[in-house]
Amino acid sequence: MLTRNLREIVAESLEDTPVTLIVGPRQSGKSTLVNQFVGPERRYVTLDDPNVLGLAKENPKEFLETYGTPLVIDEVQRAPELLLPIKLRVDKQRTPGSYLLTGSANILTLPKVGDSLAGRMAVVDLLPLTQAELDGSKGNFIDQIFAQPINPRSTWAPNDDLFERLGRGGFPEHALRAAGRRRSQWCESYIRTLLERDVRDLSNIEGLTQLPRLLTLLAVRNGSSLNVSSLARDTGIAATTLTRYLDLLKALFLLQTVPPWTVEEGARLLKAPKLYLVDSGLACYLAHAEATTLRSQPMLLKPMLEGFVANELQRLITQSDIRPWLLHLKTVRQKEVDFVLEGRDRRVVGIEVLSSRNPTHNDAEGLRYLRELAGERFQAGIMLYDGLETIPFGDGIVALPYSALWESDRLR
């Protein structure tokens, strides 16, 4: 069984917080993780069981009395009726570790939830596996680049197949299957399950046949700025309906948004967030971007690479001690940096995603502009490329192999 680096965070939360909620997309490993905390002292129930779900929805108070505490409730978004009774019980007796909940939808934004547990629980985001977790490593690229200057003489092992990693992604079952038909079948079943159960649980939206087309378009446009009018025109979906679909995909943790980085004064920046599917493996499937042919498809290569890096950075942030914001930079003059990490102390790291194997000074133009805007707050500028060497470009800007994301100890 693969070890999740968030396990320790969950264990700490159970020691001092009455309710811990683990949220993330379906099949990201939530049930596997919480079952590590099940035993004689803590029972487990899943609301995927129709009988259990019926009691939870019809008589939530009796449900909680029947199962007692401490208790694990899996897929709690299926019975939001439980949240208020849990709140009332916790307010009467704040025993640490009373409830460990999981949800494949953002229950804090679900309709008909009059009073959430916000402020009374710890929320842990469990996204698909990082590449470091798949390799059995505990290193964290983000903590490393904020902790110290990057070693310009760091050495790297020969890369494995980057494009295999893109197609593999991080959903546990998908990543551990053989490439090809077995992974495609997993993706097909995953999308069908979402449409037939999870989407219907959250919304009475009609025309669910439109969602696969929207997902495919979002995959091909991984990393594009949100433009509802353009998406509505290209999909034939009304703008108001499209907005509801996008909100639904975000609630299911399938769509990741990266807001713009802003400064108090100076450059005029575009305000639209960028959109990414939650996993590169799913994006590659939807975009028909096979690992064996990606290098010959430049129109798909950059969005797949950028989505892969967005996914990795977001997952690493959930495990990070620094926990920076993940942002992007784009100005009206088309100066761009794919990702900007801003720490709580306002230090800034820029990351540029390259599809070329030969980084140049021109590739660092956006990072130099970020350095100018950030001033003393600028910590580092990084160009990720498919290579083997660390290449300094001066003034805190360096090119690193993509493998730095999962072999971060080599940065020292």
Coordinates of C-alpha atoms in Angstrom, one line a residue:
M1 CA 0.0 0.0 0.0
L2 CA 1.3 3.4 -0.9
T3 CA 2.0 5.8 2.0
R4 CA 0.2 9.1 2.0
N5 CA 2.3 12.0 3.3
L6 CA -0.8 13.5 4.7
R7 CA -1.3 10.7 7.1
E8 CA 0.6 12.4 9.9
I9 CA -1.5 15.6 9.5
V10 CA -4.7 13.6 9.9
A11 CA -3.3 11.9 13.0
E12 CA -2.4 15.2 14.5
S13 CA -5.8 16.6 13.8
L14 CA -7.5 13.7 15.6
E15 CA -5.5 14.4 18.7
D16 CA -6.8 18.0 19.2
T17 CA -9.9 18.6 17.0
P18 CA -13.4 17.2 17.4
V19 CA -14.1 16.9 13.7
T20 CA -11.7 16.2 10.9
L21 CA -13.0 16.4 7.3
I22 CA -10.9 14.9 4.5
V23 CA -12.1 16.1 1.1
G24 CA -11.0 15.5 -2.5
P25 CA -12.1 13.9 -5.7
R26 CA -13.6 10.4 -5.8
Q27 CA -11.0 7.7 -6.0
S28 CA -8.1 9.9 -4.6
G29 CA -7.6 7.5 -1.7
K30 CA -9.7 8.9 1.1
S31 CA -11.3 5.6 2.1
T32 CA -8.0 3.9 2.1
L33 CA -6.5 6.6 4.3
V34 CA -9.3 6.8 6.9
N35 CA -9.4 3.0 7.3
Q36 CA -5.9 3.2 8.7
F37 CA -7.5 4.9 11.7
V38 CA -10.3 2.4 12.1
G39 CA -10.2 -0.1 15.0
P40 CA -11.9 -1.4 18.1
E41 CA -12.2 2.2 19.3
R42 CA -13.3 3.9 16.1
R43 CA -16.1 2.5 13.9
Y44 CA -16.4 2.9 10.2
V45 CA -19.6 3.5 8.1
T46 CA -19.9 4.4 4.5
L47 CA -22.9 6.3 3.0
D48 CA -22.3 4.4 -0.2
D49 CA -24.3 1.7 1.6
P50 CA -28.0 2.3 0.7
N51 CA -29.2 1.1 4.1
V52 CA -26.8 3.3 6.0
L53 CA -27.6 6.2 3.8
G54 CA -31.3 5.8 4.3
L55 CA -31.0 6.0 8.1
A56 CA -28.6 9.0 7.9
K57 CA -31.0 11.0 5.7
E58 CA -34.3 10.0 7.3
N59 CA -33.2 10.2 11.0
P60 CA -29.7 11.7 11.4
K61 CA -30.0 12.0 15.1
E62 CA -30.8 8.3 15.5
F63 CA -28.0 7.5 13.1
L64 CA -25.4 9.3 15.3
E65 CA -26.8 7.8 18.5
T66 CA -26.7 4.3 16.9
Y67 CA -23.0 4.5 15.8
G68 CA -21.6 6.6 18.7
T69 CA -18.1 8.0 18.7
P70 CA -15.4 8.0 17.7
L71 CA -16.8 7.4 14.2
V72 CA -15.6 7.5 10.6
I73 CA -18.3 8.5 8.1
D74 CA -17.2 8.0 4.5
E75 CA -18.8 10.1 1.7
V76 CA -20.6 12.4 4.1
Q77 CA -21.7 14.7 1.2
R78 CA -24.4 12.1 0.4
A79 CA -26.3 13.0 3.6
P80 CA -25.7 16.7 4.4
E81 CA -28.6 16.3 6.9
L82 CA -25.9 14.9 9.3
L83 CA -23.9 18.1 9.6
L84 CA -26.2 20.1 11.9
P85 CA -26.7 17.2 14.4
I86 CA -22.9 16.6 14.4
K87 CA -22.4 20.4 15.1
L88 CA -24.8 20.3 18.0
R89 CA -23.2 17.2 19.5
V90 CA -19.7 18.7 19.1
D91 CA -20.8 21.9 20.7
K92 CA -22.0 20.0 23.8
Q93 CA -18.9 17.9 24.1
R94 CA -15.7 18.8 22.2
T95 CA -13.9 15.5 22.5
P96 CA -10.9 15.4 20.1
G97 CA -11.2 12.8 17.3
S98 CA -15.0 12.3 17.7
Y99 CA -15.7 12.4 13.9
L100 CA -13.5 11.6 11.0
L101 CA -15.4 12.5 7.8
T102 CA -14.7 12.1 4.1
G103 CA -16.3 13.9 1.2
S104 CA -16.0 13.6 -2.6
A105 CA -17.7 17.0 -2.9
N106 CA -17.2 20.3 -1.1
I107 CA -19.9 19.9 1.6
L108 CA -19.3 23.4 2.8
T109 CA -20.9 24.8 -0.4
L110 CA -23.7 22.2 -0.8
P111 CA -27.2 23.6 -1.0
K112 CA -29.6 23.0 1.9
V113 CA -26.8 23.0 4.4
G114 CA -28.1 25.7 6.8
D115 CA -25.3 25.6 9.3
S116 CA -22.0 24.0 8.4
L117 CA -19.2 22.8 10.7
A118 CA -16.9 25.7 9.6
G119 CA -14.8 26.8 12.5
R120 CA -15.4 23.5 14.4
M121 CA -13.3 21.2 12.3
A122 CA -10.0 20.7 10.5
V123 CA -10.3 20.3 6.8
V124 CA -7.6 18.2 5.0
D125 CA -7.4 18.2 1.2
L126 CA -6.5 14.8 -0.1
L127 CA -5.8 15.1 -3.8
P128 CA -4.4 12.3 -6.1
L129 CA -0.9 11.0 -5.3
T130 CA 2.1 13.2 -5.9
Q131 CA 4.9 11.8 -8.1
A132 CA 7.1 11.7 -4.9
E133 CA 4.5 9.5 -3.2
L134 CA 4.4 7.2 -6.2
D135 CA 8.1 6.9 -5.9
G136 CA 8.0 6.4 -2.1
S137 CA 9.6 9.8 -1.2
K138 CA 8.7 12.2 1.5
G139 CA 10.5 15.1 0.0
N140 CA 8.6 18.3 -0.8
F141 CA 9.8 20.5 -3.7
I142 CA 8.0 23.6 -2.4
D143 CA 9.5 23.5 1.0
Q144 CA 12.9 23.0 -0.5
I145 CA 12.8 26.0 -2.8
F146 CA 11.5 28.3 -0.1
A147 CA 13.9 27.1 2.5
Q148 CA 17.2 27.9 0.8
P149 CA 18.8 29.0 -2.4
I150 CA 18.8 26.3 -5.2
N151 CA 22.2 24.6 -5.6
P152 CA 23.3 25.6 -9.1
R153 CA 25.6 22.5 -9.2
S154 CA 22.9 20.0 -8.2
T155 CA 23.1 16.7 -10.1
W156 CA 20.3 14.7 -11.4
A157 CA 19.7 11.0 -12.2
P158 CA 18.8 10.1 -15.8
N159 CA 15.1 10.9 -16.3
D160 CA 12.5 8.2 -16.6
D161 CA 9.8 8.8 -19.2
L162 CA 8.2 12.1 -18.4
F163 CA 5.4 11.5 -20.8
E164 CA 4.6 8.2 -19.1
R165 CA 4.2 10.2 -15.9
L166 CA 1.9 12.6 -17.6
G167 CA -0.4 9.8 -18.8
R168 CA -0.2 8.0 -15.4
G169 CA -1.3 10.9 -13.3
G170 CA -1.9 10.4 -9.6
F171 CA -5.2 8.6 -9.1
P172 CA -4.0 5.5 -7.2
E173 CA -5.9 2.8 -9.1
H174 CA -5.3 4.5 -12.5
A175 CA -1.6 5.1 -11.8
L176 CA -1.0 1.5 -10.8
R177 CA -2.6 0.0 -13.8
A178 CA -0.7 -0.9 -17.0
A179 CA -0.7 1.8 -19.6
G180 CA -3.2 1.6 -22.5
R181 CA -6.5 -0.2 -22.4
R182 CA -6.6 -0.8 -18.6
R183 CA -6.1 2.9 -17.8
S184 CA -8.6 4.0 -20.5
Q185 CA -11.2 1.7 -19.0
W186 CA -10.7 3.2 -15.6
C187 CA -11.1 6.7 -16.9
E188 CA -14.3 5.7 -18.8
S189 CA -15.8 4.2 -15.7
Y190 CA -14.7 7.1 -13.5
I191 CA -16.5 9.6 -15.7
R192 CA -19.6 7.4 -16.0
T193 CA -19.8 7.1 -12.2
L194 CA -19.5 10.9 -11.8
L195 CA -22.3 11.5 -14.2
E196 CA -24.6 8.7 -13.0
R197 CA -24.2 9.2 -9.3
D198 CA -22.1 12.1 -7.9
V199 CA -23.4 14.8 -10.2
R200 CA -27.0 13.7 -9.7
D201 CA -26.5 13.7 -5.9
L202 CA -25.4 17.3 -6.0
S203 CA -27.7 18.8 -8.6
N204 CA -30.8 18.3 -10.7
I205 CA -29.0 19.6 -13.7
E206 CA -30.5 18.5 -17.0
G207 CA -28.5 17.6 -20.1
L208 CA -25.7 15.6 -18.4
T209 CA -24.7 14.4 -21.8
Q210 CA -23.1 17.9 -22.3
L211 CA -20.6 17.4 -19.4
P212 CA -18.3 14.9 -21.2
R213 CA -17.9 17.4 -24.1
L214 CA -17.1 20.2 -21.6
L215 CA -14.6 18.0 -19.8
T216 CA -12.9 17.2 -23.1
L217 CA -12.7 20.9 -24.1
L218 CA -11.3 21.8 -20.7
A219 CA -8.6 19.1 -21.1
V220 CA -7.5 20.4 -24.5
R221 CA -7.4 23.9 -23.0
N222 CA -5.7 23.0 -19.8
G223 CA -4.2 26.2 -18.4
S224 CA -6.3 28.6 -20.4
S225 CA -7.9 31.6 -18.7
L226 CA -11.5 31.3 -17.8
N227 CA -13.7 32.8 -20.6
V228 CA -17.3 31.7 -20.1
S229 CA -18.4 33.4 -23.4
S230 CA -15.7 31.5 -25.4
L231 CA -16.5 28.2 -23.7
A232 CA -20.2 28.7 -24.3
R233 CA -19.7 29.4 -27.9
D234 CA -17.5 26.4 -28.5
T235 CA -19.6 23.9 -26.6
G236 CA -23.0 25.3 -27.5
I237 CA -23.9 25.4 -23.8
A238 CA -25.7 28.5 -22.6
A239 CA -23.5 30.8 -20.5
T240 CA -25.7 30.5 -17.4
T241 CA -25.8 26.7 -17.6
L242 CA -22.0 26.6 -18.3
T243 CA -21.3 28.6 -15.1
R244 CA -23.4 26.0 -13.1
Y245 CA -21.5 23.2 -14.7
L246 CA -18.1 24.8 -13.9
D247 CA -19.2 25.3 -10.3
L248 CA -20.3 21.7 -10.1
L249 CA -17.0 20.4 -11.4
K250 CA -15.2 22.6 -8.8
A251 CA -17.5 21.2 -6.1
L252 CA -16.5 17.7 -7.1
F253 CA -12.8 18.7 -7.0
L254 CA -12.4 17.9 -10.7
L255 CA -11.5 21.4 -11.8
Q256 CA -8.6 23.3 -10.3
T257 CA -8.5 27.1 -10.6
V258 CA -5.3 29.2 -10.3
P259 CA -6.0 32.9 -9.5
P260 CA -3.9 35.8 -10.8
W261 CA -1.0 37.2 -8.8
T262 CA -1.4 40.9 -8.2
V263 CA 0.8 43.7 -7.0
E264 CA -0.4 46.9 -5.2
E265 CA 0.8 49.1 -8.0
G266 CA 2.6 49.0 -11.3
A267 CA 1.6 46.6 -14.1
R268 CA -1.9 46.1 -15.2
L269 CA -2.7 42.4 -14.7
L270 CA -5.5 40.3 -16.1
K271 CA -7.9 39.1 -13.5
A272 CA -9.3 35.8 -14.9
P273 CA -8.2 32.6 -13.2
K274 CA -6.7 29.7 -15.2
L275 CA -8.4 26.4 -15.3
Y276 CA -6.9 22.9 -15.0
L277 CA -8.4 19.4 -14.7
V278 CA -7.4 17.8 -11.4
D279 CA -5.2 15.1 -12.9
S280 CA -3.0 14.9 -15.9
G281 CA -3.9 11.2 -16.5
L282 CA -7.5 12.1 -16.8
A283 CA -6.7 15.1 -19.0
C284 CA -4.5 13.0 -21.3
Y285 CA -7.4 10.5 -21.6
L286 CA -10.0 13.1 -22.5
A287 CA -7.7 14.9 -24.9
H288 CA -6.6 11.6 -26.6
A289 CA -3.0 12.6 -25.7
E290 CA -1.1 9.3 -25.6
A291 CA 2.3 9.2 -23.9
T292 CA 3.9 7.6 -26.9
T293 CA 2.8 10.4 -29.3
L294 CA 2.7 13.5 -27.0
R295 CA 6.1 14.8 -28.2
S296 CA 4.8 14.9 -31.8
Q297 CA 1.7 16.9 -30.7
P298 CA 3.1 20.3 -29.8
M299 CA -0.5 21.8 -29.6
L300 CA -1.3 19.3 -26.8
L301 CA 2.1 19.0 -25.2
K302 CA 2.3 22.4 -23.5
P303 CA -1.2 22.2 -21.9
M304 CA -0.6 18.7 -20.7
L305 CA 2.7 19.6 -19.2
E306 CA 1.3 22.7 -17.6
G307 CA -1.6 20.8 -16.2
F308 CA 0.8 18.1 -14.8
V309 CA 2.8 20.8 -13.0
A310 CA -0.3 22.6 -11.7
N311 CA -1.5 19.3 -10.3
E312 CA 1.8 18.5 -8.6
L313 CA 2.2 22.0 -7.1
Q314 CA -1.3 21.9 -5.7
R315 CA -0.8 18.5 -4.2
L316 CA 2.6 19.4 -2.7
I317 CA 1.0 22.6 -1.2
T318 CA -1.4 20.4 0.8
Q319 CA 1.6 18.6 2.4
S320 CA 3.8 21.7 2.7
D321 CA 5.0 23.5 5.9
I322 CA 5.1 26.7 3.8
R323 CA 1.6 26.3 2.3
P324 CA 2.0 29.1 -0.2
W325 CA -0.7 30.4 -2.5
L326 CA -0.6 29.0 -6.1
L327 CA -1.2 31.9 -8.5
H328 CA -0.2 32.9 -12.1
L329 CA 0.9 36.1 -13.7
K330 CA -0.4 37.6 -17.0
T331 CA -0.5 41.2 -18.0
V332 CA -2.4 43.0 -20.7
R333 CA 1.0 43.3 -22.5
Q334 CA 1.1 39.4 -22.6
K335 CA 3.9 39.1 -20.1
E336 CA 3.3 35.8 -18.4
V337 CA 4.6 33.4 -15.7
D338 CA 2.8 30.1 -15.6
F339 CA 2.9 29.8 -11.8
V340 CA 3.7 32.1 -9.0
L341 CA 4.0 30.7 -5.5
E342 CA 3.6 33.4 -2.8
G343 CA 4.5 32.4 0.8
R344 CA 2.7 33.7 3.9
D345 CA 5.7 36.0 4.4
R346 CA 5.0 37.3 0.8
R347 CA 8.2 35.8 -0.7
V348 CA 7.6 34.9 -4.3
V349 CA 8.8 32.0 -6.5
G350 CA 8.0 32.0 -10.2
I351 CA 7.8 28.7 -12.2
E352 CA 7.8 28.5 -16.0
V353 CA 6.8 25.3 -17.8
L354 CA 8.8 24.6 -20.9
S355 CA 8.1 22.0 -23.6
S356 CA 11.6 22.5 -25.1
R357 CA 14.6 20.5 -24.0
N358 CA 16.9 23.5 -24.5
P359 CA 15.9 26.5 -22.2
T360 CA 17.1 29.9 -23.4
H361 CA 17.3 33.4 -22.0
N362 CA 14.2 34.3 -24.0
D363 CA 12.3 31.6 -22.0
A364 CA 13.1 33.5 -18.8
E365 CA 11.6 36.8 -19.9
G366 CA 8.5 36.4 -17.8
L367 CA 10.5 35.4 -14.7
R368 CA 12.7 38.5 -15.1
Y369 CA 9.6 40.7 -15.3
L370 CA 8.2 39.0 -12.1
R371 CA 11.6 39.6 -10.4
E372 CA 11.2 43.3 -11.3
L373 CA 7.7 43.5 -9.9
A374 CA 8.4 41.5 -6.7
G375 CA 11.7 43.3 -5.9
E376 CA 13.2 42.0 -2.6
R377 CA 10.3 39.6 -2.3
F378 CA 11.6 37.5 -5.2
Q379 CA 13.0 34.2 -3.9
A380 CA 13.7 32.3 -7.1
G381 CA 12.7 31.9 -10.8
I382 CA 12.5 28.3 -12.1
M383 CA 12.2 27.0 -15.6
L384 CA 11.2 23.4 -15.7
Y385 CA 12.4 21.4 -18.7
D386 CA 12.9 17.9 -19.9
G387 CA 16.6 17.6 -19.3
L388 CA 19.3 16.4 -16.9
E389 CA 21.2 19.5 -15.8
T390 CA 20.7 22.5 -13.5
I391 CA 21.4 25.5 -15.7
P392 CA 21.8 28.9 -13.9
F393 CA 20.6 32.0 -15.8
G394 CA 21.7 34.6 -13.2
D395 CA 19.9 36.8 -10.7
G396 CA 18.1 33.9 -9.0
I397 CA 16.8 32.3 -12.2
V398 CA 17.6 28.7 -12.9
A399 CA 16.4 25.9 -15.2
L400 CA 15.7 22.5 -13.5
P401 CA 14.7 19.1 -14.8
Y402 CA 11.0 18.2 -14.2
S403 CA 12.3 15.5 -11.9
A404 CA 13.1 18.2 -9.4
L405 CA 9.4 18.0 -8.5
W406 CA 9.8 14.5 -7.1
E407 CA 13.5 14.4 -6.4
S408 CA 13.7 17.6 -4.4
D409 CA 16.4 16.4 -2.1
R410 CA 18.8 16.9 -5.0
L411 CA 18.2 20.7 -4.8
R412 CA 20.4 21.0 -1.7

